[in-house]
Every structure is written in structure tokens, then in C-alpha cells.
mmCIF file of C-alpha atoms in Angstrom:
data_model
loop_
_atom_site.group_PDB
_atom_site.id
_atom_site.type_symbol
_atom_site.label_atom_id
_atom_site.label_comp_id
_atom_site.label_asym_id
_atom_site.label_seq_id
_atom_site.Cartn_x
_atom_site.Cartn_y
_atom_site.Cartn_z
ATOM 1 C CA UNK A 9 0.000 0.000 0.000
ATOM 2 C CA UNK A 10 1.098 3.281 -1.192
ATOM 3 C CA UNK A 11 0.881 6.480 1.122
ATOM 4 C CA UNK A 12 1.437 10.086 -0.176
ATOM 5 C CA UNK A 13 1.415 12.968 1.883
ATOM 6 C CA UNK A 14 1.720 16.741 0.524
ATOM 7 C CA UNK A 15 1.002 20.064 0.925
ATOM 8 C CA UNK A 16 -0.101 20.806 -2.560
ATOM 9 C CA UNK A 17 0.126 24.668 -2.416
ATOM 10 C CA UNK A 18 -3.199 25.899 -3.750
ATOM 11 C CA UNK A 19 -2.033 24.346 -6.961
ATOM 12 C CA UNK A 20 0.553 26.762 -7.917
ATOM 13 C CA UNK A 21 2.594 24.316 -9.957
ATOM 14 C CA UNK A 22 -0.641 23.007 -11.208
ATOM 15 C CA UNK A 23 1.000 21.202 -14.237
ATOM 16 C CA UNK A 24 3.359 19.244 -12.427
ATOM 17 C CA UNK A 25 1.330 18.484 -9.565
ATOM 18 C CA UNK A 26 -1.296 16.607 -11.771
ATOM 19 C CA UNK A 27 0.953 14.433 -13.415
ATOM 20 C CA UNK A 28 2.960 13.210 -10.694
ATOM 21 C CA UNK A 29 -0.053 12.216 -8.911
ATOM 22 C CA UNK A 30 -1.303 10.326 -11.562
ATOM 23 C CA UNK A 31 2.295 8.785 -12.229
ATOM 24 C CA UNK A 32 2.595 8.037 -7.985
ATOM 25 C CA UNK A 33 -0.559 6.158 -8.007
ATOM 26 C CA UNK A 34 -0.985 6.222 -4.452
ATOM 27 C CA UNK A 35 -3.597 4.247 -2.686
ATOM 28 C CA UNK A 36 -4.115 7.097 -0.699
ATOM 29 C CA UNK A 37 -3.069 10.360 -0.897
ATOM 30 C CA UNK A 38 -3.736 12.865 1.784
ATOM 31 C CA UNK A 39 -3.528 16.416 0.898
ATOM 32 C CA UNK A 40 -3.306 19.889 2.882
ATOM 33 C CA UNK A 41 -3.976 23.597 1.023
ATOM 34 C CA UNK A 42 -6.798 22.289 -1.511
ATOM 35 C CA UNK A 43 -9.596 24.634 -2.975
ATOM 36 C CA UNK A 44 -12.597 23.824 -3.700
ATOM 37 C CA UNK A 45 -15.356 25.855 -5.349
ATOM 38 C CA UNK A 46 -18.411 23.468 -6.185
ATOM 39 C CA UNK A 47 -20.419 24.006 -9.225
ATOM 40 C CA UNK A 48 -17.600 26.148 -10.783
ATOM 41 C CA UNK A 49 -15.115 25.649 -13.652
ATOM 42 C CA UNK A 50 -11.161 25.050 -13.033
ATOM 43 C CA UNK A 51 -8.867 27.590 -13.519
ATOM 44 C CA UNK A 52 -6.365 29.987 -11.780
ATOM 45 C CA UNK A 53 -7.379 32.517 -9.036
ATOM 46 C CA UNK A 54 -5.444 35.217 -7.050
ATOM 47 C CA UNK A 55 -5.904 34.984 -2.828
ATOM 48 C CA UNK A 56 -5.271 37.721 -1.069
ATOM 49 C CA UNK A 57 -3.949 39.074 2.102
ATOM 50 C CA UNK A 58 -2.231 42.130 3.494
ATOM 51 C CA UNK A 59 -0.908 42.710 0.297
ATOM 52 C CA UNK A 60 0.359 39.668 -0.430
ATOM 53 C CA UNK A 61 -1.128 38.203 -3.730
ATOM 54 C CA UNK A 62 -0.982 34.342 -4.636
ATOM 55 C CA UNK A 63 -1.621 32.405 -7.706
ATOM 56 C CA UNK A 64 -4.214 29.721 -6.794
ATOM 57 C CA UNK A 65 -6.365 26.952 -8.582
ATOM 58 C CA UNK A 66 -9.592 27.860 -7.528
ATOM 59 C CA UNK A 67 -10.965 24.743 -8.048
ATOM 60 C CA UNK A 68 -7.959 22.151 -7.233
ATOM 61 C CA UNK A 69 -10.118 19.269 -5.729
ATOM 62 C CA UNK A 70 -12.323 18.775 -9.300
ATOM 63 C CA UNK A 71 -8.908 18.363 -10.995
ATOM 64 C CA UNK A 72 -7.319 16.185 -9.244
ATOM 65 C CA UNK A 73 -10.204 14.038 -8.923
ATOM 66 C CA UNK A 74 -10.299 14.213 -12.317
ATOM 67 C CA UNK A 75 -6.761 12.842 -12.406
ATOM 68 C CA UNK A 76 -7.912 10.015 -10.343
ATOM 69 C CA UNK A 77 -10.794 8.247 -11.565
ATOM 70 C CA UNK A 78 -10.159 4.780 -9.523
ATOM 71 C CA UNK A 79 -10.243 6.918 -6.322
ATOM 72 C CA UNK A 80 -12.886 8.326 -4.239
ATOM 73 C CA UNK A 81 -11.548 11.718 -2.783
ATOM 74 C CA UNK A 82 -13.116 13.244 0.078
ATOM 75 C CA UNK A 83 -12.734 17.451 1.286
ATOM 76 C CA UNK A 84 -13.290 18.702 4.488
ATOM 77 C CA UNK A 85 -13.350 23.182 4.531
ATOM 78 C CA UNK A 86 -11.642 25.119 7.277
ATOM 79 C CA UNK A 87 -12.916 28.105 5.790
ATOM 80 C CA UNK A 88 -15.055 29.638 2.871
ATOM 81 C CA UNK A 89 -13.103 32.980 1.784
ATOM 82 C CA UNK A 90 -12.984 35.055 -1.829
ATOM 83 C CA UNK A 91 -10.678 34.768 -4.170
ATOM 84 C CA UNK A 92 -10.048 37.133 -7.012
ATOM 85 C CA UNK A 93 -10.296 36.447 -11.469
ATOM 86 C CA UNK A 94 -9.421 40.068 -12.520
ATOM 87 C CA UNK A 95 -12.453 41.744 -11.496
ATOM 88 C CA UNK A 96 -14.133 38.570 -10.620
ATOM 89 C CA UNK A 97 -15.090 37.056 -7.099
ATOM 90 C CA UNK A 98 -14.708 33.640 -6.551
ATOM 91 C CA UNK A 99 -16.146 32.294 -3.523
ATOM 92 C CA UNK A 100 -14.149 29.091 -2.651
ATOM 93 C CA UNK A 101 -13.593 26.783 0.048
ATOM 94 C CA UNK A 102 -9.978 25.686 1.606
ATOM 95 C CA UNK A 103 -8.987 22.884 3.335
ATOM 96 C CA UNK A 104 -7.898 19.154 3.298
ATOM 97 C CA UNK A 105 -8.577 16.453 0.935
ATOM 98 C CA UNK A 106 -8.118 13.026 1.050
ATOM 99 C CA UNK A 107 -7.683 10.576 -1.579
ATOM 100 C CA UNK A 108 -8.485 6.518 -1.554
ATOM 101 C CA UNK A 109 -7.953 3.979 -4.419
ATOM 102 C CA UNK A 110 -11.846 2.780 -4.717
ATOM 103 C CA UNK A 111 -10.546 -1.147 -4.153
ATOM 104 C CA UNK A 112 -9.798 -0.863 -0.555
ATOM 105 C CA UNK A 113 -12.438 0.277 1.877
ATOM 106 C CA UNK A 114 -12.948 2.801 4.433
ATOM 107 C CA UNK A 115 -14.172 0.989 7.625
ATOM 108 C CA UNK A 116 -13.627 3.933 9.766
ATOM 109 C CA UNK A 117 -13.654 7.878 9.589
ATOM 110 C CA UNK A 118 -13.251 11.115 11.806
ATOM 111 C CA UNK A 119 -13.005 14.717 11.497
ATOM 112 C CA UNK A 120 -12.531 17.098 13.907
ATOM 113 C CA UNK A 121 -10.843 20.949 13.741
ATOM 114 C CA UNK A 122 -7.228 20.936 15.924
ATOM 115 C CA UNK A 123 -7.294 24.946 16.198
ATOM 116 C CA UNK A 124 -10.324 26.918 15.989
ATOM 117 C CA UNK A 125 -13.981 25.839 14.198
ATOM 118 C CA UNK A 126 -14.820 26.777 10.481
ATOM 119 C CA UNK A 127 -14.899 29.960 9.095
ATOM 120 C CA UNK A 128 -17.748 30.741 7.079
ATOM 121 C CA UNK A 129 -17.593 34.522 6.101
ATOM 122 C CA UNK A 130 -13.954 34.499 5.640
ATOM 123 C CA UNK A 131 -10.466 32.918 5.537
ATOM 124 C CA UNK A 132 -10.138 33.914 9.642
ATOM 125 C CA UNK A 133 -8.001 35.680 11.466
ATOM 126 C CA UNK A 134 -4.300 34.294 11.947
ATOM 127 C CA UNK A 135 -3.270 32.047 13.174
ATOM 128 C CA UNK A 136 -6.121 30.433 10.969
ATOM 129 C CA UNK A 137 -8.434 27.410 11.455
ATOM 130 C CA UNK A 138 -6.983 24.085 11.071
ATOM 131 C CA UNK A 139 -8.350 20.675 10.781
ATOM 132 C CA UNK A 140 -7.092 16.781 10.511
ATOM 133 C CA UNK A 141 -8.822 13.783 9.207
ATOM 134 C CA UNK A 142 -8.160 10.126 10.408
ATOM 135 C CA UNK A 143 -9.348 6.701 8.315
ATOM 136 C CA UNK A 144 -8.980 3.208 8.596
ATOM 137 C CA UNK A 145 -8.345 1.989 5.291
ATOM 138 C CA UNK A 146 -9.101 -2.446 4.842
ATOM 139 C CA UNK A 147 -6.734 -3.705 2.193
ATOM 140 C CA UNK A 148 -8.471 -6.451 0.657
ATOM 141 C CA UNK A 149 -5.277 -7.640 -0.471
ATOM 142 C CA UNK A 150 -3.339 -7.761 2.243
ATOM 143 C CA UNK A 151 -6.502 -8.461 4.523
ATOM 144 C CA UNK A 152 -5.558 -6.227 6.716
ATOM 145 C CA UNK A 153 -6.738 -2.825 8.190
ATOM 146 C CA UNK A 154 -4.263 0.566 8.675
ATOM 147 C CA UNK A 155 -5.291 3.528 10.335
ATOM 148 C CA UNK A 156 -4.222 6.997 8.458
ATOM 149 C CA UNK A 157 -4.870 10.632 9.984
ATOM 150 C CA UNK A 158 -3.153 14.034 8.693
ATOM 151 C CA UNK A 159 -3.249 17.432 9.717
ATOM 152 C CA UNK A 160 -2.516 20.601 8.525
ATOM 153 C CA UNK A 161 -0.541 22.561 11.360
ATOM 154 C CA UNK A 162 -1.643 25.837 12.158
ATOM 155 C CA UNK A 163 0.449 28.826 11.156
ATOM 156 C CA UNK A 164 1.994 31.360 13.213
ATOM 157 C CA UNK A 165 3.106 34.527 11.488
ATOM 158 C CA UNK A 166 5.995 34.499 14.548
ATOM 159 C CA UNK A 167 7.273 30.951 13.494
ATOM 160 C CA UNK A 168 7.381 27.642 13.864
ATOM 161 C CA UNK A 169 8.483 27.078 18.150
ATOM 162 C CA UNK A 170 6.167 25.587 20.357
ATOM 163 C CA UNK A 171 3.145 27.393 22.242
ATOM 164 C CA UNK A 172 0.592 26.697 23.676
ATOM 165 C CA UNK A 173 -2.217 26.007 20.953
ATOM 166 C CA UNK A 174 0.153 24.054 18.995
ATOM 167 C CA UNK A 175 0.571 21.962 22.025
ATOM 168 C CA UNK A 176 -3.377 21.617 22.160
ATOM 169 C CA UNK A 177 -3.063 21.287 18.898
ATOM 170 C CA UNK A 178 -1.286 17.967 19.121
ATOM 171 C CA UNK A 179 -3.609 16.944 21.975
ATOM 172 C CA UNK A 180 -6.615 17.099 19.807
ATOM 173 C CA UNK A 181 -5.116 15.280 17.088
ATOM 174 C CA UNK A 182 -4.356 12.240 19.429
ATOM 175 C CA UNK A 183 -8.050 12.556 21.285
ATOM 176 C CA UNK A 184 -9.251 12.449 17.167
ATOM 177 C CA UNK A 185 -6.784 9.414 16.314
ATOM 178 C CA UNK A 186 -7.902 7.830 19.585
ATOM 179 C CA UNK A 187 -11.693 7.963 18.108
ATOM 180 C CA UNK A 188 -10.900 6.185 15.036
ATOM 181 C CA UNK A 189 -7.666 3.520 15.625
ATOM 182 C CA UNK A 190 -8.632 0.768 17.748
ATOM 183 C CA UNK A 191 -4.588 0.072 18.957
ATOM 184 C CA UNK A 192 -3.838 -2.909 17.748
ATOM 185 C CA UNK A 193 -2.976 -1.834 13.984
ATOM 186 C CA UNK A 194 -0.257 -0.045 12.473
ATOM 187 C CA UNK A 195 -1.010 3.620 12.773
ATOM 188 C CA UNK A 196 0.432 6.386 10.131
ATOM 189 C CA UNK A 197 -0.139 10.094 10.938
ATOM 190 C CA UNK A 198 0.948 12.569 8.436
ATOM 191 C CA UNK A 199 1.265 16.470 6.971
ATOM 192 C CA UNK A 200 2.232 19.665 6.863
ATOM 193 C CA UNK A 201 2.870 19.809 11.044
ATOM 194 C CA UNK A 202 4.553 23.360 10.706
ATOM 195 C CA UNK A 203 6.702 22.597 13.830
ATOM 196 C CA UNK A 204 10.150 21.927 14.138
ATOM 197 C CA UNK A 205 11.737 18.625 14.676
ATOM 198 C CA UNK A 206 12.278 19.248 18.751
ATOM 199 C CA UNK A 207 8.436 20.017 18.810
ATOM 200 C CA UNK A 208 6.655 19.298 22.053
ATOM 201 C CA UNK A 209 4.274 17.944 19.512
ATOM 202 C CA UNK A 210 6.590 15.055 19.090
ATOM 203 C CA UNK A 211 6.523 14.152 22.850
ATOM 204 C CA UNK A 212 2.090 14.240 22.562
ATOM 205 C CA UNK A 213 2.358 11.637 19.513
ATOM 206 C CA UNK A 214 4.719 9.363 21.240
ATOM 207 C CA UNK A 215 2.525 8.490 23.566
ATOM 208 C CA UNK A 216 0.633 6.879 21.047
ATOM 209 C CA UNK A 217 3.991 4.736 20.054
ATOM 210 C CA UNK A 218 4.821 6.973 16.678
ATOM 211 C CA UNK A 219 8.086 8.037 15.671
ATOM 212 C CA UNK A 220 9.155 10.101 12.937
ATOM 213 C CA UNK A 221 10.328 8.835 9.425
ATOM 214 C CA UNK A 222 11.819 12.223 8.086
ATOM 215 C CA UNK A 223 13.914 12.735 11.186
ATOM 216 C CA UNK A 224 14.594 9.427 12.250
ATOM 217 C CA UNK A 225 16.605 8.688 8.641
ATOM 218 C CA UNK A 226 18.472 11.922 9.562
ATOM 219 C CA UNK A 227 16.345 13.922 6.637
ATOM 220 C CA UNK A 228 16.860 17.805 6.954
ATOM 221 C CA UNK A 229 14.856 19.503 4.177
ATOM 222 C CA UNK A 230 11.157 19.076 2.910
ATOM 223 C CA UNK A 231 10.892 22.046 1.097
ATOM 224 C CA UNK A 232 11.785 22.657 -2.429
ATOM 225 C CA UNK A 233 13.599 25.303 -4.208
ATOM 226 C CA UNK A 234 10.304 27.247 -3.990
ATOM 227 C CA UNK A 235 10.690 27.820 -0.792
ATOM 228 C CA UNK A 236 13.345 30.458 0.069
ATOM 229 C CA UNK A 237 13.311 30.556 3.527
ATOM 230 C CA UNK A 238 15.177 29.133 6.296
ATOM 231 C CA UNK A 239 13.727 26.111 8.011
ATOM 232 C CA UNK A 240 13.437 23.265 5.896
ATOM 233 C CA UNK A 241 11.596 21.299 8.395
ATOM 234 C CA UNK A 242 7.239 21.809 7.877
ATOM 235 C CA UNK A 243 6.255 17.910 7.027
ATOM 236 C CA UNK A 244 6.709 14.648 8.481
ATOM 237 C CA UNK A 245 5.592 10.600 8.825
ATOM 238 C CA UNK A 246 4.992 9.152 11.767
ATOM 239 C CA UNK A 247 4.382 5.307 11.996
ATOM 240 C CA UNK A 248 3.684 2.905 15.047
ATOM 241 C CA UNK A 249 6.849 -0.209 15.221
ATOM 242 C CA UNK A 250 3.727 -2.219 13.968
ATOM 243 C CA UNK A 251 3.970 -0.424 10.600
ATOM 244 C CA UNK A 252 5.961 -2.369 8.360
ATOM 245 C CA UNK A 253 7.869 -0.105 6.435
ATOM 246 C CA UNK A 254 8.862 -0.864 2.603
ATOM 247 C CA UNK A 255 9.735 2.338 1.149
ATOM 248 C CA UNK A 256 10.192 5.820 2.674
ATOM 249 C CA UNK A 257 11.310 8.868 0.516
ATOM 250 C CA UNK A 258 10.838 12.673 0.558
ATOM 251 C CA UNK A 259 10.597 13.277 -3.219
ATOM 252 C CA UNK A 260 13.297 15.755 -4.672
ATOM 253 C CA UNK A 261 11.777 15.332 -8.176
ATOM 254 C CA UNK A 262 9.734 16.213 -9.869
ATOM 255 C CA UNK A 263 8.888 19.837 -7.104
ATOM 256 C CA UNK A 264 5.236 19.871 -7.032
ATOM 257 C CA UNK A 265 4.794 22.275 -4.231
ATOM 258 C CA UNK A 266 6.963 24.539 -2.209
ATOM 259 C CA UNK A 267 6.896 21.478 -0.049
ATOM 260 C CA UNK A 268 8.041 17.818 -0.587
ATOM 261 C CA UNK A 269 5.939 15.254 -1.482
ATOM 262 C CA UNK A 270 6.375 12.111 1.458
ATOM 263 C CA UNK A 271 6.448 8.749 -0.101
ATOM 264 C CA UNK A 272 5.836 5.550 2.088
ATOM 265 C CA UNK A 273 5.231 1.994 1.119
ATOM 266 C CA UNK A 274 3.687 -0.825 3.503
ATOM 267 C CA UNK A 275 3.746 -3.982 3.817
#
């Protein structure tokens, strides 16, 4: 079983994006920074925010749907905002998405928001709403179940060191997991954390027996040369010693995001 996890950027390398998620075939694919605007076209869109302006793909869920037919994908909104087609509104939703190949099943599901509750009139005020979403996905060929959550880490404009709603953060992600994984299969938890490896958040998750993929195979970057800033560290994959692990890569190539695309393969 194949698991991606990436921050897909709102799209902005829109080309790219869409064909290495059709080439990666993943069973499931669990995506942060999606739009979606339902009963609307595809196309490109402009967010934004305190003078910063950002290409977007108004519509990113349709099209990668789209680009994967033998999947059913699911979205889940933190927030319903505009976004801007020269001097048209676009009225869009943002959020998570979540991806899985039609021949396994989904014998569990949960949602919950880890910062804040959803913002209907508006992207929100920083730092901004953020939710995770936890399955348990029944391989019927390997006749066996795996439980997979990810989250999309809420941003501080000050940085990425620990406070105290990240750290509740990380507490409502395990009472969420805890909802769904019933303890005695391998566990996966994923995303764009937006902490730093020596994150408190760490400590919360171990209690649940994860540990780190990125950091434990002494990884130090997964960010692209979009990204010009200085720490490299935003995503990571966490497995329980139950997971057995085939294949684990941060993908250098093809850049499909500011952020690296995490690879893992089960067993």
C-alpha cells in the first residue's frame, strides 16, 4: 500500500502536480492547502492578504479528482473565503482532501478541527483554522486494516516554536486518532505539522507509540527550491513499530509544491 502525503500549495505548480499524482498512483493520498469551489469551472485565481497576492487553482479538488478516476476523494473546509479572477469574485472553500484507491475500503472515519472551528464569512483571522482527518483503510489484499490521519498545522506569522495552541493542537489530534484507531494496527499520521523537529508535539504523539520517518533517517529539508526561507523542516511521517515499512522517501523530483511530497510503502 502506497501512502502520499503533501502540501499541494493551492495548486501553484498546477502542471506538475497533476501528473505526478497520476504517475505516484498512491492508494491514498492525503492532501493539505486544496480549494474547492463546487459548481464552478477550473482555472487559476489570485488569494489575497495584506498585500500579499498568490496564484491559486480555484478549483484544485475537481482536478485532481479528475486525475484520479479509480479513487474516491473526500474534502473537508476550514474556511469559505474570496478569491479574485481580474475583477471577478470567486467564492471558494480551503482545506484538506483526502484521496483513496476505490478497491480498498474505508471501515472507519473522523473529522474534527485541531485549532479553531470553520470559518464561514472568511479565511479567519491568523493564526487560521486548522483541521485533521483520520481513516482506517481495509486492504483487501493484504486483509488487513491501517489507520491513516493528517493534519494541517496551524500557522503562526511568529514561526514555527512551540506554544501553547500548537501543544493543544497535538492533543486534539491524538483525542481524534484515539476515536478512530482501535490500537492494535499499524497507525500512520501525516502532513504539513509546521513545527520543528524538537516540537513538544513530538513528545504528545509518542505516547501513542509513533516516531518520525523524516527525522529518524536523519532527513533535513522538505521544502523545495520554492521555498526560500530558512527552516526546511514543515512535514513529516509518523508510523507505530507495527507499521511495516517498505519504502520511505521525501521526493526531490519532480517539485510539485513549495513542499516535498512524502512517499511511504507498507507492507
Amino acid at each position: 500500500m502506497r501512502i502520499i502525503s503533501l502540501n499541494a500549495w493551492g495548486g501553484r505548480l498546477h502542471e506538475a502536480l497533476i501528473g505526478y499524482i497520476g504517475q505516484a498512483d498512491p492508494d491514498v493520498l492525503c492532501l493539505q492547502e486544496v480549494l474547492r469551489t463546487p459548481g464552478a469551472d477550473c482555472g487559476w485565481s489570485i488569494y489575497r492578504d495584506a498585500g500579499l497576492e498568490l496564484p491559486q487553482r480555484f478549483n484544485l479538488f475537481a482536478e485532481i479528482s479528475a486525475a484520479l478516476p479509480g479513487h474516491d476523494g473526500f474534502f473537508f473546509p476550514t474556511s469559505r473565503g474570496e478569491l479574485f479572477d481580474g475583477d471577478r469574485t470567486i467564492t471558494a472553500e480551503f482545506g484538506l482532501a483526502t484521496f483513496v484507491r476505490k478497491t480498498h475500503s474505508v471501515i472507519g472515519d473522523g473529522l474534527d478541527f485541531v485549532h479553531g472551528s470553520f470559518s464561514a464569512d472568511g479565511w479567519g483571522a491568523h493564526p487560521r483554522p486548522r483541521n485533521a482527518h483520520c481513516i482506517r483503510v481495509f486492504s483487501h489484499e493484504r486483509r488487513r486494516a491501517v489507520t491513516i490521519a493528517h493534519m494541517h498545522g496551524l500557522r503562526d506569522p511568529a514561526g514555527k516554536g512551540d506554544t501553547a495552541a500548537r501543544q493543544d493542537q497535538a492533543a486534539a489530534l491524538v483525542r481524534l486518532i484515539e476515536r478512530v484507531w482501535p490500537g492494535d494496527e499499524g497507525l500512520i499520521v501525516c502532513g504539513d505539522f509546521n513545527v520543528l523537529p524538537d516540537s513538544a508535539t513530538f513528545t504528545i504523539l509518542a505516547g501513542l507509540g509513533l516516531s518520525d520517518l523524516v527525522t529518524g533517517n536523519g532527513l533535513v529539508d522538505t521544502r523545495t527550491s520554492y521555498y526560500l526561507k530558512q527552516g526546511r523542516f514543515a512535514d513529516y511521517m509518523l508510523v507505530t513499530p507495527g507499521v511495516k515499512v517498505g519504502k520511505f522517501e521525501v521526493v526531490e523530483a519532480p517539485e510539485v509544491s513549495d513542499h516535498r511530497a512524502l512517499l511511504l510503502d507498507i507492507g
